Amino acid sequence: MITDFKEIDFGNSNGYRLEFKIIFDEGMRRYIQDYYKKENLVYILTFASQESFYPEIYEEMNTVLKSFSLK
């Protein structure tokens, strides 16, 4: 299930962020994927977490994803 999709701007990199959830036999997982395009390449950063841990690690994970930049 897609929970959010938006355009993002992290300084020198523009792209898109897709947030979604997938239910597995062992429980639900949440994902964030950031997509960045440079010339003919697309870079996809992916974060995955069990639903129960997501809130406590979101801020740190988001800081790491925001630190990514294309040169």
PDB file of N, CA and C in Angstrom:
ATOM      1  N   MET A   1       0.838  -1.156   0.000  1.00  0.00           N
ATOM      2  CA  MET A   1       0.000   0.000   0.000  1.00  0.00           C
ATOM      3  C   MET A   1       0.900   1.241   0.000  1.00  0.00           C
ATOM      4  N   ILE A   2       0.706   2.137  -0.955  1.00  0.00           N
ATOM      5  CA  ILE A   2       1.460   3.390  -1.009  1.00  0.00           C
ATOM      6  C   ILE A   2       0.873   4.349   0.023  1.00  0.00           C
ATOM      7  N   THR A   3       1.727   4.900   0.878  1.00  0.00           N
ATOM      8  CA  THR A   3       1.264   5.821   1.911  1.00  0.00           C
ATOM      9  C   THR A   3       1.604   7.278   1.604  1.00  0.00           C
ATOM     10  N   ASP A   4       2.618   7.510   0.736  1.00  0.00           N
ATOM     11  CA  ASP A   4       2.975   8.889   0.387  1.00  0.00           C
ATOM     12  C   ASP A   4       3.858   8.891  -0.851  1.00  0.00           C
ATOM     13  N   PHE A   5       3.711   9.908  -1.667  1.00  0.00           N
ATOM     14  CA  PHE A   5       4.571  10.119  -2.830  1.00  0.00           C
ATOM     15  C   PHE A   5       4.690  11.615  -3.027  1.00  0.00           C
ATOM     16  N   LYS A   6       5.938  12.125  -3.060  1.00  0.00           N
ATOM     17  CA  LYS A   6       6.111  13.564  -3.191  1.00  0.00           C
ATOM     18  C   LYS A   6       7.451  13.892  -3.836  1.00  0.00           C
ATOM     19  N   GLU A   7       7.526  15.097  -4.379  1.00  0.00           N
ATOM     20  CA  GLU A   7       8.788  15.605  -4.902  1.00  0.00           C
ATOM     21  C   GLU A   7       9.616  16.096  -3.723  1.00  0.00           C
ATOM     22  N   ILE A   8      10.934  15.849  -3.769  1.00  0.00           N
ATOM     23  CA  ILE A   8      11.802  16.262  -2.672  1.00  0.00           C
ATOM     24  C   ILE A   8      12.950  17.106  -3.210  1.00  0.00           C
ATOM     25  N   ASP A   9      13.443  17.981  -2.352  1.00  0.00           N
ATOM     26  CA  ASP A   9      14.571  18.847  -2.684  1.00  0.00           C
ATOM     27  C   ASP A   9      15.503  18.857  -1.487  1.00  0.00           C
ATOM     28  N   PHE A  10      16.647  18.197  -1.636  1.00  0.00           N
ATOM     29  CA  PHE A  10      17.632  18.145  -0.565  1.00  0.00           C
ATOM     30  C   PHE A  10      18.886  18.885  -1.000  1.00  0.00           C
ATOM     31  N   GLY A  11      18.790  20.197  -1.102  1.00  0.00           N
ATOM     32  CA  GLY A  11      19.954  20.992  -1.472  1.00  0.00           C
ATOM     33  C   GLY A  11      20.271  20.867  -2.943  1.00  0.00           C
ATOM     34  N   ASN A  12      21.361  20.156  -3.275  1.00  0.00           N
ATOM     35  CA  ASN A  12      21.754  20.083  -4.676  1.00  0.00           C
ATOM     36  C   ASN A  12      21.142  18.891  -5.413  1.00  0.00           C
ATOM     37  N   SER A  13      20.244  18.152  -4.771  1.00  0.00           N
ATOM     38  CA  SER A  13      19.625  16.986  -5.403  1.00  0.00           C
ATOM     39  C   SER A  13      18.112  17.093  -5.333  1.00  0.00           C
ATOM     40  N   ASN A  14      17.466  17.010  -6.488  1.00  0.00           N
ATOM     41  CA  ASN A  14      16.004  16.978  -6.543  1.00  0.00           C
ATOM     42  C   ASN A  14      15.586  15.577  -6.946  1.00  0.00           C
ATOM     43  N   GLY A  15      14.440  15.146  -6.452  1.00  0.00           N
ATOM     44  CA  GLY A  15      13.971  13.814  -6.802  1.00  0.00           C
ATOM     45  C   GLY A  15      12.577  13.575  -6.275  1.00  0.00           C
ATOM     46  N   TYR A  16      12.275  12.318  -6.021  1.00  0.00           N
ATOM     47  CA  TYR A  16      10.958  11.913  -5.536  1.00  0.00           C
ATOM     48  C   TYR A  16      11.128  10.943  -4.376  1.00  0.00           C
ATOM     49  N   ARG A  17      10.172  10.978  -3.469  1.00  0.00           N
ATOM     50  CA  ARG A  17      10.147  10.051  -2.342  1.00  0.00           C
ATOM     51  C   ARG A  17       8.846   9.265  -2.381  1.00  0.00           C
ATOM     52  N   LEU A  18       9.000   7.949  -2.334  1.00  0.00           N
ATOM     53  CA  LEU A  18       7.869   7.032  -2.288  1.00  0.00           C
ATOM     54  C   LEU A  18       7.910   6.327  -0.939  1.00  0.00           C
ATOM     55  N   GLU A  19       6.787   6.350  -0.223  1.00  0.00           N
ATOM     56  CA  GLU A  19       6.675   5.628   1.042  1.00  0.00           C
ATOM     57  C   GLU A  19       5.554   4.603   0.890  1.00  0.00           C
ATOM     58  N   PHE A  20       5.827   3.373   1.346  1.00  0.00           N
ATOM     59  CA  PHE A  20       4.823   2.326   1.209  1.00  0.00           C
ATOM     60  C   PHE A  20       4.998   1.263   2.283  1.00  0.00           C
ATOM     61  N   LYS A  21       3.971   0.428   2.427  1.00  0.00           N
ATOM     62  CA  LYS A  21       3.960  -0.672   3.396  1.00  0.00           C
ATOM     63  C   LYS A  21       3.680  -1.971   2.652  1.00  0.00           C
ATOM     64  N   ILE A  22       4.310  -3.040   3.120  1.00  0.00           N
ATOM     65  CA  ILE A  22       4.063  -4.379   2.580  1.00  0.00           C
ATOM     66  C   ILE A  22       3.829  -5.326   3.748  1.00  0.00           C
ATOM     67  N   ILE A  23       2.816  -6.156   3.634  1.00  0.00           N
ATOM     68  CA  ILE A  23       2.526  -7.144   4.667  1.00  0.00           C
ATOM     69  C   ILE A  23       3.162  -8.472   4.260  1.00  0.00           C
ATOM     70  N   PHE A  24       3.998  -8.994   5.138  1.00  0.00           N
ATOM     71  CA  PHE A  24       4.626 -10.306   4.966  1.00  0.00           C
ATOM     72  C   PHE A  24       4.058 -11.245   6.016  1.00  0.00           C
ATOM     73  N   ASP A  25       4.380 -12.521   5.911  1.00  0.00           N
ATOM     74  CA  ASP A  25       3.917 -13.494   6.914  1.00  0.00           C
ATOM     75  C   ASP A  25       4.357 -13.106   8.316  1.00  0.00           C
ATOM     76  N   GLU A  26       5.562 -12.545   8.440  1.00  0.00           N
ATOM     77  CA  GLU A  26       6.091 -12.188   9.764  1.00  0.00           C
ATOM     78  C   GLU A  26       5.660 -10.804  10.235  1.00  0.00           C
ATOM     79  N   GLY A  27       4.861 -10.098   9.468  1.00  0.00           N
ATOM     80  CA  GLY A  27       4.367  -8.788   9.883  1.00  0.00           C
ATOM     81  C   GLY A  27       4.543  -7.737   8.807  1.00  0.00           C
ATOM     82  N   MET A  28       4.212  -6.509   9.163  1.00  0.00           N
ATOM     83  CA  MET A  28       4.260  -5.413   8.208  1.00  0.00           C
ATOM     84  C   MET A  28       5.638  -4.753   8.209  1.00  0.00           C
ATOM     85  N   ARG A  29       6.079  -4.329   7.013  1.00  0.00           N
ATOM     86  CA  ARG A  29       7.309  -3.558   6.868  1.00  0.00           C
ATOM     87  C   ARG A  29       6.987  -2.252   6.166  1.00  0.00           C
ATOM     88  N   ARG A  30       7.734  -1.225   6.566  1.00  0.00           N
ATOM     89  CA  ARG A  30       7.587   0.086   5.936  1.00  0.00           C
ATOM     90  C   ARG A  30       8.841   0.382   5.134  1.00  0.00           C
ATOM     91  N   TYR A  31       8.643   1.010   4.007  1.00  0.00           N
ATOM     92  CA  TYR A  31       9.737   1.324   3.100  1.00  0.00           C
ATOM     93  C   TYR A  31       9.693   2.794   2.710  1.00  0.00           C
ATOM     94  N   ILE A  32      10.878   3.336   2.507  1.00  0.00           N
ATOM     95  CA  ILE A  32      11.030   4.654   1.893  1.00  0.00           C
ATOM     96  C   ILE A  32      12.021   4.478   0.763  1.00  0.00           C
ATOM     97  N   GLN A  33      11.667   4.996  -0.412  1.00  0.00           N
ATOM     98  CA  GLN A  33      12.589   4.995  -1.530  1.00  0.00           C
ATOM     99  C   GLN A  33      12.703   6.416  -2.063  1.00  0.00           C
ATOM    100  N   ASP A  34      13.939   6.892  -2.155  1.00  0.00           N
ATOM    101  CA  ASP A  34      14.226   8.194  -2.756  1.00  0.00           C
ATOM    102  C   ASP A  34      14.814   7.947  -4.136  1.00  0.00           C
ATOM    103  N   TYR A  35      14.264   8.621  -5.134  1.00  0.00           N
ATOM    104  CA  TYR A  35      14.693   8.474  -6.524  1.00  0.00           C
ATOM    105  C   TYR A  35      15.332   9.777  -6.990  1.00  0.00           C
ATOM    106  N   TYR A  36      16.539   9.670  -7.506  1.00  0.00           N
ATOM    107  CA  TYR A  36      17.256  10.817  -8.052  1.00  0.00           C
ATOM    108  C   TYR A  36      17.716  10.487  -9.462  1.00  0.00           C
ATOM    109  N   LYS A  37      17.547  11.422 -10.399  1.00  0.00           N
ATOM    110  CA  LYS A  37      17.978  11.207 -11.773  1.00  0.00           C
ATOM    111  C   LYS A  37      19.116  12.158 -12.101  1.00  0.00           C
ATOM    112  N   LYS A  38      20.155  11.609 -12.719  1.00  0.00           N
ATOM    113  CA  LYS A  38      21.255  12.423 -13.215  1.00  0.00           C
ATOM    114  C   LYS A  38      21.626  11.873 -14.583  1.00  0.00           C
ATOM    115  N   GLU A  39      21.490  12.720 -15.580  1.00  0.00           N
ATOM    116  CA  GLU A  39      21.715  12.333 -16.966  1.00  0.00           C
ATOM    117  C   GLU A  39      20.849  11.118 -17.288  1.00  0.00           C
ATOM    118  N   ASN A  40      21.417   9.996 -17.698  1.00  0.00           N
ATOM    119  CA  ASN A  40      20.633   8.818 -18.068  1.00  0.00           C
ATOM    120  C   ASN A  40      20.566   7.771 -16.969  1.00  0.00           C
ATOM    121  N   LEU A  41      20.923   8.120 -15.751  1.00  0.00           N
ATOM    122  CA  LEU A  41      20.922   7.173 -14.633  1.00  0.00           C
ATOM    123  C   LEU A  41      19.907   7.595 -13.576  1.00  0.00           C
ATOM    124  N   VAL A  42      19.302   6.607 -12.946  1.00  0.00           N
ATOM    125  CA  VAL A  42      18.408   6.852 -11.811  1.00  0.00           C
ATOM    126  C   VAL A  42      19.006   6.148 -10.603  1.00  0.00           C
ATOM    127  N   TYR A  43      19.165   6.895  -9.523  1.00  0.00           N
ATOM    128  CA  TYR A  43      19.687   6.356  -8.268  1.00  0.00           C
ATOM    129  C   TYR A  43      18.509   6.162  -7.325  1.00  0.00           C
ATOM    130  N   ILE A  44      18.430   4.986  -6.710  1.00  0.00           N
ATOM    131  CA  ILE A  44      17.330   4.677  -5.805  1.00  0.00           C
ATOM    132  C   ILE A  44      17.912   4.311  -4.442  1.00  0.00           C
ATOM    133  N   LEU A  45      17.616   5.138  -3.449  1.00  0.00           N
ATOM    134  CA  LEU A  45      18.007   4.849  -2.073  1.00  0.00           C
ATOM    135  C   LEU A  45      16.804   4.221  -1.389  1.00  0.00           C
ATOM    136  N   THR A  46      17.013   3.110  -0.709  1.00  0.00           N
ATOM    137  CA  THR A  46      15.899   2.399  -0.092  1.00  0.00           C
ATOM    138  C   THR A  46      16.164   2.182   1.391  1.00  0.00           C
ATOM    139  N   PHE A  47      15.148   2.447   2.176  1.00  0.00           N
ATOM    140  CA  PHE A  47      15.168   2.159   3.605  1.00  0.00           C
ATOM    141  C   PHE A  47      13.996   1.238   3.895  1.00  0.00           C
ATOM    142  N   ALA A  48      14.243   0.184   4.668  1.00  0.00           N
ATOM    143  CA  ALA A  48      13.187  -0.749   5.057  1.00  0.00           C
ATOM    144  C   ALA A  48      13.269  -1.015   6.553  1.00  0.00           C
ATOM    145  N   SER A  49      12.111  -1.139   7.176  1.00  0.00           N
ATOM    146  CA  SER A  49      12.055  -1.376   8.615  1.00  0.00           C
ATOM    147  C   SER A  49      10.788  -2.140   8.969  1.00  0.00           C
ATOM    148  N   GLN A  50      10.881  -2.937  10.024  1.00  0.00           N
ATOM    149  CA  GLN A  50       9.660  -3.515  10.569  1.00  0.00           C
ATOM    150  C   GLN A  50       8.811  -2.369  11.109  1.00  0.00           C
ATOM    151  N   GLU A  51       7.528  -2.505  10.979  1.00  0.00           N
ATOM    152  CA  GLU A  51       6.592  -1.457  11.396  1.00  0.00           C
ATOM    153  C   GLU A  51       6.817  -1.035  12.849  1.00  0.00           C
ATOM    154  N   SER A  52       7.095  -1.973  13.728  1.00  0.00           N
ATOM    155  CA  SER A  52       7.230  -1.661  15.154  1.00  0.00           C
ATOM    156  C   SER A  52       8.467  -0.805  15.465  1.00  0.00           C
ATOM    157  N   PHE A  53       9.525  -0.895  14.644  1.00  0.00           N
ATOM    158  CA  PHE A  53      10.746  -0.122  14.882  1.00  0.00           C
ATOM    159  C   PHE A  53      10.785   1.209  14.134  1.00  0.00           C
ATOM    160  N   TYR A  54       9.938   1.357  13.165  1.00  0.00           N
ATOM    161  CA  TYR A  54       9.975   2.522  12.270  1.00  0.00           C
ATOM    162  C   TYR A  54       9.963   3.864  13.002  1.00  0.00           C
ATOM    163  N   PRO A  55       9.033   4.104  13.934  1.00  0.00           N
ATOM    164  CA  PRO A  55       8.985   5.423  14.579  1.00  0.00           C
ATOM    165  C   PRO A  55      10.268   5.798  15.336  1.00  0.00           C
ATOM    166  N   GLU A  56      10.913   4.828  15.971  1.00  0.00           N
ATOM    167  CA  GLU A  56      12.079   5.156  16.780  1.00  0.00           C
ATOM    168  C   GLU A  56      13.343   5.370  15.953  1.00  0.00           C
ATOM    169  N   ILE A  57      13.393   4.893  14.715  1.00  0.00           N
ATOM    170  CA  ILE A  57      14.593   5.077  13.892  1.00  0.00           C
ATOM    171  C   ILE A  57      14.376   6.026  12.715  1.00  0.00           C
ATOM    172  N   TYR A  58      13.156   6.557  12.573  1.00  0.00           N
ATOM    173  CA  TYR A  58      12.836   7.403  11.418  1.00  0.00           C
ATOM    174  C   TYR A  58      13.758   8.621  11.318  1.00  0.00           C
ATOM    175  N   GLU A  59      13.948   9.354  12.377  1.00  0.00           N
ATOM    176  CA  GLU A  59      14.739  10.587  12.319  1.00  0.00           C
ATOM    177  C   GLU A  59      16.177  10.327  11.876  1.00  0.00           C
ATOM    178  N   GLU A  60      16.814   9.315  12.449  1.00  0.00           N
ATOM    179  CA  GLU A  60      18.186   8.994  12.071  1.00  0.00           C
ATOM    180  C   GLU A  60      18.256   8.538  10.610  1.00  0.00           C
ATOM    181  N   MET A  61      17.317   7.687  10.216  1.00  0.00           N
ATOM    182  CA  MET A  61      17.277   7.206   8.840  1.00  0.00           C
ATOM    183  C   MET A  61      17.056   8.353   7.871  1.00  0.00           C
ATOM    184  N   ASN A  62      16.178   9.269   8.198  1.00  0.00           N
ATOM    185  CA  ASN A  62      15.890  10.399   7.327  1.00  0.00           C
ATOM    186  C   ASN A  62      17.115  11.310   7.191  1.00  0.00           C
ATOM    187  N   THR A  63      17.865  11.486   8.261  1.00  0.00           N
ATOM    188  CA  THR A  63      19.102  12.271   8.208  1.00  0.00           C
ATOM    189  C   THR A  63      20.100  11.631   7.242  1.00  0.00           C
ATOM    190  N   VAL A  64      20.208  10.323   7.285  1.00  0.00           N
ATOM    191  CA  VAL A  64      21.110   9.615   6.365  1.00  0.00           C
ATOM    192  C   VAL A  64      20.653   9.779   4.924  1.00  0.00           C
ATOM    193  N   LEU A  65      19.374   9.596   4.665  1.00  0.00           N
ATOM    194  CA  LEU A  65      18.872   9.756   3.294  1.00  0.00           C
ATOM    195  C   LEU A  65      19.061  11.186   2.789  1.00  0.00           C
ATOM    196  N   LYS A  66      18.856  12.171   3.647  1.00  0.00           N
ATOM    197  CA  LYS A  66      19.035  13.572   3.255  1.00  0.00           C
ATOM    198  C   LYS A  66      20.497  13.925   2.971  1.00  0.00           C
ATOM    199  N   SER A  67      21.416  13.159   3.515  1.00  0.00           N
ATOM    200  CA  SER A  67      22.832  13.467   3.319  1.00  0.00           C
ATOM    201  C   SER A  67      23.332  13.062   1.930  1.00  0.00           C
ATOM    202  N   PHE A  68      22.547  12.307   1.206  1.00  0.00           N
ATOM    203  CA  PHE A  68      22.934  11.857  -0.130  1.00  0.00           C
ATOM    204  C   PHE A  68      22.934  13.034  -1.092  1.00  0.00           C
ATOM    205  N   SER A  69      23.959  13.123  -1.934  1.00  0.00           N
ATOM    206  CA  SER A  69      23.995  14.157  -2.964  1.00  0.00           C
ATOM    207  C   SER A  69      24.677  13.622  -4.209  1.00  0.00           C
ATOM    208  N   LEU A  70      24.235  14.087  -5.345  1.00  0.00           N
ATOM    209  CA  LEU A  70      24.834  13.706  -6.631  1.00  0.00           C
ATOM    210  C   LEU A  70      25.887  14.720  -7.004  1.00  0.00           C
ATOM    211  N   LYS A  71      26.997  14.233  -7.522  1.00  0.00           N
ATOM    212  CA  LYS A  71      28.078  15.138  -7.919  1.00  0.00           C
ATOM    213  C   LYS A  71      28.236  15.131  -9.417  1.00  0.00           C
TER     214      LYS A  71
END
